[in-house]
CSV table of C-alpha atoms and ligand atoms in Angstrom, one decimal:
chain,number,residue,atom,x,y,z
X,691,MET,CA,74.1,94.3,88.8
X,692,GLY,CA,76.9,93.8,89.9
X,693,GLU,CA,76.6,93.4,93.7
X,694,LYS,CA,73.9,92.8,95.7
X,695,ARG,CA,72.3,96.1,96.3
X,696,GLU,CA,69.8,96.9,99.2
X,697,ASP,CA,67.7,99.9,98.9
X,698,SER,CA,69.5,102.4,101.7
X,699,ALA,CA,66.0,103.5,103.0
X,700,SER,CA,65.6,100.3,104.5
X,701,VAL,CA,69.1,100.8,106.0
X,702,THR,CA,68.8,100.6,109.9
X,703,ARG,CA,70.1,104.4,110.9
X,704,ARG,CA,72.7,103.5,113.3
X,705,THR,CA,75.5,105.9,114.7
X,706,PHE,CA,79.0,104.8,115.4
X,707,VAL,CA,79.6,104.7,119.5
X,708,GLY,CA,82.7,104.6,121.1
X,709,ALA,CA,85.4,105.8,120.9
X,710,ALA,CA,87.2,107.4,117.9
X,711,GLY,CA,83.5,106.6,116.4
X,712,ALA,CA,83.7,103.1,116.4
X,713,SER,CA,80.9,100.8,117.2
X,714,LEU,CA,82.4,97.2,117.5
X,715,LEU,CA,79.6,94.5,117.7
X,716,ALA,CA,81.6,91.8,120.1
X,717,GLY,CA,80.1,88.8,121.2
X,718,GLY,CA,77.4,88.7,118.4
X,719,ALA,CA,75.4,92.1,120.4
X,720,ALA,CA,74.4,95.0,118.7
X,721,ILE,CA,75.5,97.9,120.4
X,722,ALA,CA,73.7,100.8,118.5
X,723,GLN,CA,72.0,103.7,119.2
X,724,ALA,CA,68.9,105.7,117.0
X,725,VAL,CA,70.1,109.1,116.0
X,726,PRO,CA,68.4,112.1,114.7
X,727,GLU,CA,67.9,113.2,110.8
X,728,VAL,CA,69.9,115.7,110.5
X,729,PRO,CA,69.7,118.3,107.8
X,730,ASN,CA,70.3,118.1,104.2
X,731,ARG,CA,73.1,119.7,101.9
X,732,ALA,CA,73.4,121.2,98.9
X,733,VAL,CA,73.9,118.8,97.1
X,734,GLY,CA,73.4,114.4,97.8
X,735,ARG,CA,71.3,113.0,100.5
X,736,PRO,CA,73.0,112.6,103.8
X,737,ARG,CA,73.0,109.2,105.4
X,738,PRO,CA,72.4,110.0,109.1
X,739,ARG,CA,74.5,106.5,109.7
X,740,ASP,CA,77.2,108.0,108.4
X,741,LEU,CA,77.2,111.4,110.5
X,742,PRO,CA,80.7,112.8,109.4
X,743,ALA,CA,83.0,115.5,110.0
X,744,GLU,CA,81.9,119.0,108.7
X,745,PRO,CA,82.4,119.3,105.0
X,746,LEU,CA,85.3,121.3,104.2
X,747,PRO,CA,84.0,124.6,103.0
X,748,ASP,CA,83.0,124.0,99.0
X,749,ASP,CA,85.4,126.0,97.6
X,750,ARG,CA,87.8,123.3,99.1
X,751,ARG,CA,86.2,120.4,98.1
X,752,LEU,CA,87.2,118.9,94.6
X,753,GLY,CA,84.0,119.1,92.0
X,754,PHE,CA,83.6,115.6,90.4
X,755,ALA,CA,81.7,114.4,87.6
X,756,VAL,CA,80.2,111.2,87.5
X,757,VAL,CA,80.0,109.2,84.5
X,758,GLY,CA,77.6,106.8,83.7
X,759,LEU,CA,73.9,107.4,85.3
X,760,GLY,CA,73.3,103.5,85.7
X,761,LYS,CA,72.2,101.0,88.5
X,762,LEU,CA,75.4,101.9,90.2
X,763,ALA,CA,75.3,105.3,90.4
X,764,LEU,CA,72.0,106.1,91.1
X,765,SER,CA,71.9,103.9,93.9
X,766,GLU,CA,74.8,104.5,95.2
X,767,ILE,CA,77.8,107.1,93.9
X,768,VAL,CA,75.3,110.3,93.9
X,769,ASP,CA,74.3,109.7,97.3
X,770,ALA,CA,77.5,109.4,98.6
X,771,PHE,CA,78.6,112.8,97.8
X,772,GLY,CA,76.2,113.8,100.4
X,773,VAL,CA,78.3,112.8,102.9
X,774,THR,CA,81.6,113.4,101.0
X,775,ARG,CA,83.6,115.8,103.5
X,776,ARG,CA,86.3,116.7,100.5
X,777,ALA,CA,83.9,115.7,97.6
X,778,ARG,CA,81.5,117.5,95.8
X,779,LEU,CA,79.0,116.3,93.0
X,780,ALA,CA,79.5,119.2,90.2
X,781,ALA,CA,78.4,117.5,87.4
X,782,LEU,CA,77.0,114.8,85.5
X,783,VAL,CA,77.9,112.4,82.4
X,784,SER,CA,74.9,110.4,80.9
X,785,GLY,CA,73.9,109.4,77.2
X,786,ASP,CA,69.8,110.4,78.4
X,787,ARG,CA,69.4,114.1,78.8
X,788,ASP,CA,66.2,114.1,80.9
X,789,LYS,CA,67.1,111.6,83.1
X,790,ALA,CA,70.8,113.4,83.3
X,791,ARG,CA,67.9,116.6,84.5
X,792,ARG,CA,66.3,115.0,86.8
X,793,VAL,CA,69.1,113.6,88.8
X,794,GLY,CA,70.7,117.1,88.7
X,795,ALA,CA,67.3,118.6,89.5
X,796,ARG,CA,67.2,116.0,92.7
X,797,TYR,CA,71.2,116.9,93.3
X,798,GLY,CA,71.8,120.4,93.0
X,799,VAL,CA,73.9,120.0,89.4
X,800,PRO,CA,73.1,123.0,87.5
X,801,GLU,CA,72.1,122.1,83.8
X,802,ASP,CA,75.0,123.6,82.7
X,803,ALA,CA,76.5,121.4,84.1
X,804,LEU,CA,75.4,118.2,82.2
X,805,TYR,CA,77.1,116.5,80.0
X,806,GLY,CA,76.3,114.0,76.9
X,807,TYR,CA,79.1,111.1,75.7
X,808,GLU,CA,79.5,113.5,73.1
X,809,ASP,CA,80.4,116.2,73.9
X,810,PHE,CA,82.0,114.9,77.3
X,811,ASP,CA,85.6,116.7,76.6
X,812,ARG,CA,83.7,120.5,76.4
X,813,ILE,CA,84.3,119.5,80.6
X,814,ALA,CA,88.4,120.3,79.5
X,815,GLY,CA,87.1,124.4,79.9
X,816,ASP,CA,84.6,122.9,83.0
X,817,PRO,CA,86.6,124.5,86.2
X,818,ARG,CA,83.9,123.2,88.3
X,819,ILE,CA,85.6,119.6,87.7
X,820,ASP,CA,88.6,118.4,89.5
X,821,ALA,CA,88.1,114.5,88.7
X,822,VAL,CA,85.7,112.1,87.1
X,823,TYR,CA,83.9,108.9,88.4
X,824,ILE,CA,83.9,106.3,85.5
X,825,VAL,CA,80.9,104.9,86.4
X,826,LEU,CA,79.9,102.8,83.4
X,827,PRO,CA,80.3,98.8,81.7
X,828,ASN,CA,84.0,97.8,81.7
X,829,GLY,CA,84.5,98.3,78.2
X,830,LEU,CA,84.2,101.9,77.8
X,831,HIS,CA,86.9,102.6,81.2
X,832,ARG,CA,89.9,103.4,78.8
X,833,GLU,CA,88.6,105.4,76.8
X,834,PHE,CA,86.1,107.7,79.3
X,835,ALA,CA,89.6,108.2,81.3
X,836,GLU,CA,91.7,109.2,78.3
X,837,ARG,CA,89.6,111.7,77.4
X,838,ALA,CA,89.3,112.5,81.4
X,839,PHE,CA,93.2,113.0,81.2
X,840,ARG,CA,93.1,114.9,78.0
X,841,ALA,CA,90.8,117.1,79.6
X,842,GLY,CA,92.9,117.4,83.0
X,843,LYS,CA,91.5,116.0,85.0
X,844,HIS,CA,91.9,113.3,87.4
X,845,VAL,CA,90.2,110.3,87.2
X,846,LEU,CA,88.5,107.4,89.9
X,847,CYS,CA,87.3,104.1,88.0
X,848,GLU,CA,85.3,102.1,88.2
X,849,LYS,CA,86.6,97.7,88.9
X,850,PRO,CA,87.8,96.0,86.6
X,851,LEU,CA,90.4,99.0,85.6
X,852,ALA,CA,89.5,97.9,82.0
X,853,THR,CA,89.0,93.8,80.5
X,854,ASN,CA,92.3,94.2,79.1
X,855,VAL,CA,96.1,94.8,79.6
X,856,ALA,CA,96.6,97.2,77.2
X,857,ASP,CA,93.5,98.7,78.2
X,858,CYS,CA,94.7,99.2,81.7
X,859,GLU,CA,98.5,100.2,81.2
X,860,ALA,CA,97.0,103.1,78.3
X,861,MET,CA,95.4,104.7,81.2
X,862,ILE,CA,98.7,104.4,83.7
X,863,ALA,CA,99.9,105.9,80.8
X,864,ALA,CA,97.5,108.7,80.1
X,865,ALA,CA,97.5,109.8,83.7
X,866,ARG,CA,101.2,110.1,83.8
X,867,THR,CA,101.0,112.1,80.3
X,868,ALA,CA,98.8,114.3,82.3
X,869,GLY,CA,100.3,114.4,85.4
X,870,ARG,CA,97.1,113.7,87.1
X,871,LYS,CA,95.7,111.1,89.1
X,872,LEU,CA,94.8,107.1,88.9
X,873,MET,CA,92.2,105.8,91.0
X,874,THR,CA,90.9,102.3,90.9
X,875,ALA,CA,87.0,102.0,93.1
X,876,TYR,CA,88.6,99.1,95.4
X,877,ARG,CA,85.9,100.4,98.0
X,878,CYS,CA,86.6,97.3,99.8
X,879,GLN,CA,89.2,98.4,101.2
X,880,PHE,CA,88.3,101.6,102.9
X,881,GLU,CA,85.6,98.8,104.3
X,882,PRO,CA,86.2,99.3,108.4
X,883,HIS,CA,85.9,95.3,109.0
X,884,ASN,CA,88.6,94.3,105.9
X,885,LEU,CA,90.1,97.4,107.3
X,886,THR,CA,90.3,95.1,111.3
X,887,ALA,CA,91.0,92.0,109.0
X,888,MET,CA,93.8,93.6,107.6
X,889,ARG,CA,95.3,95.1,111.2
X,890,MET,CA,94.8,92.6,113.0
X,891,LEU,CA,96.5,89.5,110.2
X,892,ARG,CA,99.8,92.1,109.9
X,893,ARG,CA,99.4,91.9,114.4
X,894,GLY,CA,99.3,88.0,113.8
X,895,GLU,CA,96.3,87.9,115.3
X,896,LEU,CA,95.3,84.0,113.9
X,897,GLY,CA,99.1,83.1,113.9
X,898,GLU,CA,100.3,81.4,110.6
X,899,ILE,CA,98.0,81.8,107.8
X,900,LYS,CA,97.4,78.4,106.2
X,901,VAL,CA,94.0,79.2,103.4
X,902,VAL,CA,91.9,81.7,102.3
X,903,SER,CA,89.2,80.7,100.8
X,904,ALA,CA,86.1,82.9,99.2
X,905,ASP,CA,82.9,82.2,96.8
X,906,ILE,CA,81.4,85.6,95.6
X,907,GLY,CA,79.3,85.3,92.6
X,908,ARG,CA,75.0,85.2,91.5
X,909,ALA,CA,72.8,84.6,89.1
X,910,ALA,CA,73.1,86.9,86.1
X,911,ASP,CA,69.6,87.5,84.6
X,912,PRO,CA,69.5,87.7,81.0
X,913,THR,CA,66.2,90.0,80.9
X,914,ASP,CA,68.3,93.3,82.4
X,915,PRO,CA,70.3,95.5,80.4
X,916,SER,CA,72.4,96.2,83.4
X,917,ASP,CA,73.6,92.7,83.1
X,918,GLN,CA,72.6,92.1,79.1
X,919,TRP,CA,76.2,93.8,79.4
X,920,ARG,CA,78.1,91.8,81.4
X,921,LEU,CA,77.8,89.2,79.6
X,922,ASP,CA,79.0,90.6,76.8
X,923,ARG,CA,82.9,89.8,75.9
X,924,GLU,CA,83.2,93.2,74.9
X,925,LEU,CA,82.0,95.2,77.5
X,926,ALA,CA,82.6,92.9,80.2
X,927,GLY,CA,85.9,91.8,79.8
X,928,SER,CA,84.8,88.1,81.2
X,929,GLY,CA,81.6,86.7,82.4
X,930,SER,CA,81.5,86.6,87.0
X,931,LEU,CA,85.3,86.6,87.6
X,932,PHE,CA,85.7,90.4,85.7
X,933,ASP,CA,82.6,91.5,87.8
X,934,ILE,CA,82.7,89.9,91.3
X,935,GLY,CA,85.1,87.2,91.3
X,936,ILE,CA,87.7,90.2,91.1
X,937,TYR,CA,86.5,90.6,95.3
X,938,ALA,CA,87.9,87.4,95.9
X,939,LEU,CA,90.7,88.3,94.2
X,940,ASN,CA,91.4,91.2,95.3
X,941,GLY,CA,90.4,91.2,99.3
X,942,ALA,CA,92.6,87.4,99.4
X,943,ARG,CA,95.4,90.1,98.2
X,944,PHE,CA,95.2,92.7,100.6
X,945,LEU,CA,94.3,90.8,103.3
X,946,LEU,CA,97.8,88.6,102.4
X,947,ASN,CA,99.8,92.0,102.0
X,948,GLU,CA,101.2,89.4,99.2
X,949,GLU,CA,101.3,88.6,95.7
X,950,PRO,CA,100.0,85.2,94.3
X,951,VAL,CA,103.1,83.3,92.8
X,952,GLU,CA,101.0,80.5,90.9
X,953,VAL,CA,97.2,79.9,89.3
X,954,ARG,CA,95.7,76.8,88.8
X,955,ALA,CA,91.5,77.0,87.5
X,956,GLN,CA,88.6,74.6,86.6
X,957,LEU,CA,85.7,76.5,83.9
X,958,PHE,CA,82.5,75.5,83.4
X,959,ALA,CA,79.7,77.1,81.6
X,960,LYS,CA,76.4,73.8,81.4
X,961,PRO,CA,75.7,73.8,77.5
X,962,GLY,CA,73.3,75.5,76.1
X,963,ASP,CA,72.6,78.1,78.1
X,964,ALA,CA,72.8,81.6,76.1
X,965,ARG,CA,74.5,83.8,78.9
X,966,PHE,CA,77.3,81.6,78.9
X,967,ALA,CA,77.9,82.4,75.4
X,968,GLU,CA,80.9,84.6,75.3
X,969,VAL,CA,81.8,85.0,78.9
X,970,GLU,CA,82.5,82.5,81.4
X,971,ASP,CA,79.6,81.1,84.1
X,972,VAL,CA,82.0,79.1,86.9
X,973,VAL,CA,85.6,79.7,87.4
X,974,ALA,CA,87.3,78.0,90.2
X,975,TRP,CA,90.7,78.6,91.6
X,976,GLN,CA,94.1,78.3,93.2
X,977,MET,CA,96.1,80.3,94.0
X,978,ARG,CA,99.7,80.3,95.8
X,979,PHE,CA,101.6,83.1,97.4
X,980,PRO,CA,104.7,83.3,98.5
X,981,SER,CA,104.0,82.7,102.3
X,982,GLY,CA,103.0,79.1,101.2
X,983,VAL,CA,99.5,80.4,101.9
X,984,LEU,CA,97.0,78.9,99.9
X,985,PHE,CA,93.9,80.5,98.2
X,986,ASN,CA,91.1,78.4,96.9
X,987,GLY,CA,88.0,80.4,95.6
X,988,SER,CA,85.2,80.0,93.1
X,989,THR,CA,82.7,82.8,91.4
X,990,SER,CA,79.4,82.5,89.0
X,991,TYR,CA,77.1,84.2,87.2
X,992,SER,CA,74.5,81.4,87.6
X,993,TYR,CA,75.0,80.4,91.3
X,994,ALA,CA,72.5,81.5,94.9
X,995,PHE,CA,73.8,85.3,95.4
X,996,SER,CA,77.2,83.7,97.5
X,997,ASN,CA,79.3,86.3,99.2
X,998,SER,CA,81.5,85.1,101.4
X,999,ILE,CA,85.4,85.5,102.8
X,1000,GLN,CA,88.0,83.1,105.2
X,1001,VAL,CA,91.0,83.3,106.4
X,1002,ILE,CA,92.3,80.3,108.6
X,1003,GLY,CA,95.7,80.4,110.2
X,1004,THR,CA,97.6,78.2,113.4
X,1005,GLY,CA,95.7,80.3,115.3
X,1006,GLY,CA,92.0,81.3,114.5
X,1007,ILE,CA,89.4,81.9,111.4
X,1008,MET,CA,87.5,84.8,110.7
X,1009,THR,CA,84.9,84.9,108.4
X,1010,PHE,CA,83.7,87.2,106.5
X,1011,ASP,CA,80.6,87.2,105.3
X,1012,PRO,CA,78.6,88.7,104.1
X,1013,ALA,CA,82.3,90.2,102.5
X,1014,ILE,CA,81.0,92.8,99.9
X,1015,GLU,CA,77.8,93.9,100.6
X,1016,TYR,CA,78.0,98.0,100.6
X,1017,HIS,CA,76.3,98.0,104.2
X,1018,ALA,CA,76.3,95.4,105.9
X,1019,GLN,CA,79.3,93.4,106.2
X,1020,ARG,CA,79.8,91.2,109.2
X,1021,LEU,CA,83.2,89.7,110.2
X,1022,ARG,CA,83.4,86.7,112.8
X,1023,ILE,CA,86.8,86.2,114.4
X,1024,ARG,CA,87.5,82.9,116.4
X,1025,ALA,CA,90.4,82.8,118.0
X,1026,GLY,CA,92.1,83.2,121.7
X,1027,GLY,CA,89.5,81.0,122.6
X,1028,GLN,CA,86.6,83.5,121.8
X,1029,ASP,CA,84.0,84.3,119.3
X,1030,ARG,CA,83.4,87.2,118.7
X,1031,VAL,CA,81.1,88.7,115.8
X,1032,ILE,CA,82.6,92.8,114.6
X,1033,GLN,CA,80.3,94.3,112.9
X,1034,TRP,CA,80.3,98.1,112.1
X,1035,SER,CA,77.5,100.1,112.0
X,1036,PRO,CA,77.3,100.8,108.2
X,1037,ILE,CA,78.7,103.1,106.6
X,1038,ASP,CA,79.6,105.1,102.9
X,1039,GLN,CA,82.2,103.1,101.7
X,1040,PHE,CA,81.9,105.0,98.3
X,1041,ALA,CA,82.5,108.2,100.5
X,1042,ARG,CA,85.4,107.2,102.1
X,1043,GLU,CA,87.1,105.7,98.7
X,1044,ILE,CA,86.0,109.2,97.4
X,1045,ASP,CA,87.7,111.0,100.2
X,1046,HIS,CA,91.4,109.4,100.1
X,1047,PHE,CA,91.0,110.1,96.9
X,1048,CYS,CA,90.1,114.1,97.4
X,1049,ALA,CA,93.2,113.4,100.0
X,1050,SER,CA,95.9,112.0,97.3
X,1051,ILE,CA,95.3,114.9,94.6
X,1052,SER,CA,95.3,117.9,97.2
X,1053,ASP,CA,97.8,116.2,100.4
X,1054,GLY,CA,99.8,114.4,98.4
X,1055,ILE,CA,99.0,111.0,100.1
X,1056,PRO,CA,99.5,107.6,97.8
X,1057,VAL,CA,97.1,106.7,95.7
X,1058,VAL,CA,96.5,103.0,97.8
X,1059,ALA,CA,94.2,101.4,95.2
X,1060,ASP,CA,95.8,103.2,92.6
X,1061,GLY,CA,95.8,102.4,88.8
X,1062,GLU,CA,99.1,99.5,88.7
X,1063,GLU,CA,96.3,98.1,91.7
X,1064,GLY,CA,93.7,97.8,89.1
X,1065,LEU,CA,96.7,96.5,86.7
X,1066,GLN,CA,97.3,94.0,89.0
X,1067,ASP,CA,93.9,92.1,89.2
X,1068,VAL,CA,93.2,91.9,85.4
X,1069,ARG,CA,96.7,90.5,84.8
X,1070,LEU,CA,95.8,88.0,87.2
X,1071,MET,CA,92.2,87.3,86.4
X,1072,LEU,CA,93.5,87.4,83.2
X,1073,ALA,CA,96.1,84.9,83.9
X,1074,ILE,CA,93.5,82.4,85.7
X,1075,LEU,CA,91.5,82.3,83.0
X,1076,GLU,CA,94.5,81.2,81.3
X,1077,ALA,CA,94.8,78.5,83.2
X,1078,GLY,CA,91.3,77.3,83.2
X,1079,ARG,CA,91.5,77.1,79.3
X,1080,THR,CA,95.0,75.0,79.2
X,1081,GLY,CA,94.3,72.9,82.2
X,1082,ARG,CA,97.5,73.9,83.2
X,1083,ALA,CA,99.4,76.2,86.7
X,1084,VAL,CA,100.5,79.7,85.1
X,1085,ALA,CA,103.3,82.1,87.0
X,1086,THR,CA,102.8,85.1,87.8
X,1087,ASP,CA,105.2,86.4,90.1
X,1088,TRP,CA,106.0,89.3,87.7
X,1089,GLY,CA,106.9,91.6,90.3
X,1090,TYR,CA,104.1,93.5,91.1
X,1091,ARG,CA,103.9,94.9,95.1
X,1092,ARG,CA,101.5,97.1,95.9
X,1093,SER,CA,102.5,100.7,96.8
X,1094,ALA,CA,100.2,101.5,99.3
X,1095,ASP,CA,99.0,98.9,101.9
X,1096,PRO,CA,95.6,99.6,102.9
X,1097,ALA,CA,96.2,98.3,106.9
X,1098,THR,CA,98.9,101.7,107.7
X,1099,THR,CA,98.0,104.7,104.5
X,1100,VAL,CA,93.4,104.3,105.2
X,1101,PRO,CA,93.0,105.8,108.7
X,1102,ASP,CA,90.2,104.0,111.0
X,1103,GLY,CA,86.9,105.6,111.5
X,1104,GLN,CA,84.9,107.8,108.9
X,1105,GLY,CA,86.2,109.5,106.3
X,1106,VAL,CA,89.7,110.3,106.0
X,1107,ALA,CA,90.7,113.1,107.3
D,1804,NAD,P1,74.4,99.8,85.0
D,1804,NAD,O1,74.3,98.8,83.3
D,1804,NAD,O2,73.1,100.0,85.6
D,1804,NAD,O3,75.1,101.2,84.8
D,1804,NAD,C1,75.7,101.8,83.3
D,1804,NAD,C2,75.5,102.8,82.5
D,1804,NAD,O4,75.9,103.0,81.4
D,1804,NAD,C3,73.9,102.9,82.1
D,1804,NAD,O5,73.6,104.0,82.1
D,1804,NAD,C4,74.1,102.7,80.4
D,1804,NAD,O6,73.1,104.0,80.0
D,1804,NAD,C5,75.6,103.6,80.5
D,1804,NAD,N1,76.3,102.9,79.2
D,1804,NAD,C6,77.0,104.0,78.0
D,1804,NAD,N2,77.0,103.2,77.1
D,1804,NAD,C7,76.8,102.0,76.7
D,1804,NAD,C8,77.1,100.5,76.7
D,1804,NAD,N3,77.8,100.4,75.2
D,1804,NAD,N4,76.6,99.8,76.7
D,1804,NAD,C9,75.2,99.6,77.5
D,1804,NAD,N5,75.5,100.6,79.2
D,1804,NAD,C10,76.1,101.7,78.6
D,1804,NAD,O7,76.1,98.6,85.2
D,1804,NAD,P2,76.9,99.3,86.4
D,1804,NAD,O8,76.2,98.0,86.7
D,1804,NAD,O9,76.2,100.8,86.9
D,1804,NAD,O10,78.7,99.1,86.9
D,1804,NAD,C11,78.8,100.4,85.9
D,1804,NAD,C12,80.5,100.2,86.5
D,1804,NAD,O11,80.4,99.5,88.0
D,1804,NAD,C13,80.9,98.6,85.7
D,1804,NAD,O12,82.1,99.1,85.5
D,1804,NAD,C14,81.0,97.5,86.9
D,1804,NAD,O13,81.5,97.2,87.6
D,1804,NAD,C15,80.9,99.1,88.4
D,1804,NAD,N6,80.6,98.6,89.6
D,1804,NAD,C16,80.9,98.1,90.9
D,1804,NAD,C17,80.2,98.3,92.0
D,1804,NAD,C18,81.1,98.4,93.6
D,1804,NAD,O14,80.2,97.8,94.8
D,1804,NAD,N7,83.0,99.3,93.5
D,1804,NAD,C19,78.8,97.9,92.0
D,1804,NAD,C20,78.3,97.6,90.7
D,1804,NAD,C21,79.4,97.8,89.0
C-alpha cells in the first residue's frame, strides 16, 4: 500500500462543531460530539463523520468510472462516492470480473456498467460516465488516461501523474486535444489541516519561514502484491520517493506557495536487500526556494512508518504529525506564546478532491491540482534522483508556476459548494 490506512469502520465517529461546520480542537483538548448514523444512499456508504451537504440530484451529479479495484480504490475511493455531493459512482473497471461484480453489487453499480481493461474503450458509448478516476499502478496511468480522453471523458488520476516527463506531457496534451480536464489526485490539497496551515503561512503567522523538513516512509513488503509493482521500476517509476516521498515534496511546495530552484540529494540502499534491485530505498534531499527557505527531507521503503512535516519560521513552528493519514491528521502550532493542537474531525479527503474536480468541470473553476502540477512533481523527483546519482546540485527553476493556489481556491468546511 502507499500510505498507512485504517479501517474506516474503526474511525471515531465525530462530527464538525462550530461555525461553518468546522471543528478545531484547541490546546490539545478534544471537542467532539457523537452523531447518529445517517441512512444509506443508493450508491456508496455514507460516513457519518462527514455529514456532507445534501448531494445534488442524480442527474446533476457527474458519473465516474473507477479504474482499478486495488487497495486504495476499495479502501477509500468507492466509499468516497457515498459522501460526494457532485459525483456518483457510475462504473467499475477491473481485470477481475468476479471482483467487479461483487463490488458492483455492494455499491449499486449495474452489471452493464462493469468494464474490463480490454473493453475499457467502450466507455465512449456510455453516457452515464462523465469522468474516470485512475487508480492503477503508476506506469499504467498514461495509457488509461489517453484512452479515457479518446473516449471523451475527463480524467482524475492518482499520484504520481506518471513515471516520467514524456508520459505526463502526453497526458496533458491528450486532455487538451480532447477538450477535457485532467487533475492529479493530490488529496492533501483539499484537507482541512493543510488548508488551515496554508492560510496561516500566507498570512505570515509564523513570521519569515526558514526551514521545512519532512520524513515520509515505511517498510515495503515484497510479499504484498500491492507492493510488488511498487518495487518494479517500470510500473512504479522509482521507490518510495514516487509513492510517498512525493507528499513531502508536494506539501513543501503548496505550503510555501513557491517552487524550488535547486535540489541536492543522497541515495542509499543496503547492499543485498532484494527489494531495491530496481528502485531506490532511502532518498535524503534538500531543496532551496527563491525566498531563501531551505527544505530538508527523507523518504524510504525500509524504515519504520514515518509521516511528519515541520515548518519553522522566525515567529513559530508548525508540525504535521501525522501528516498524510487518510482520516487523522494533526497539526501542532507553537507561535505567539501559544502552543495549540488543531485537529479537525475526520473528513473524507477523497470526496472533497472529487467534488472539486466536478466543480472545475461543471462551473469552470480552475483545477487546483492540474496535469502541470503533477508534471512538476515528476520533473522535480527526477531531478532529485539525478542529484543523488551524480552528487551534484541540479537547477530546477524552469519557470513553472501553479495555476491555482488551494489556499484561496478551495473553500473551508465540507465538500466544495
Ligand atoms: P494496488 O496494487 O492495491 O491496486 C492496483 C490495481 O491495479 C489492482 O487492482 C491490480 O489488479 C490492478 N492492475 C492492473 N494492471 C496491473 C499490473 N500490470 N500490475 C499490477 N496491478 C495491476 O495499488 P494501490 O495502492 O491501490 O495504488 C494504485 C494507485 O493509487 C497508485 O498510483 C498509487 O500511487 C495511488 N495511491 C494513492 C494514494 C493516495 O492517498 N492518494 C494511496 C495509495 C495509492
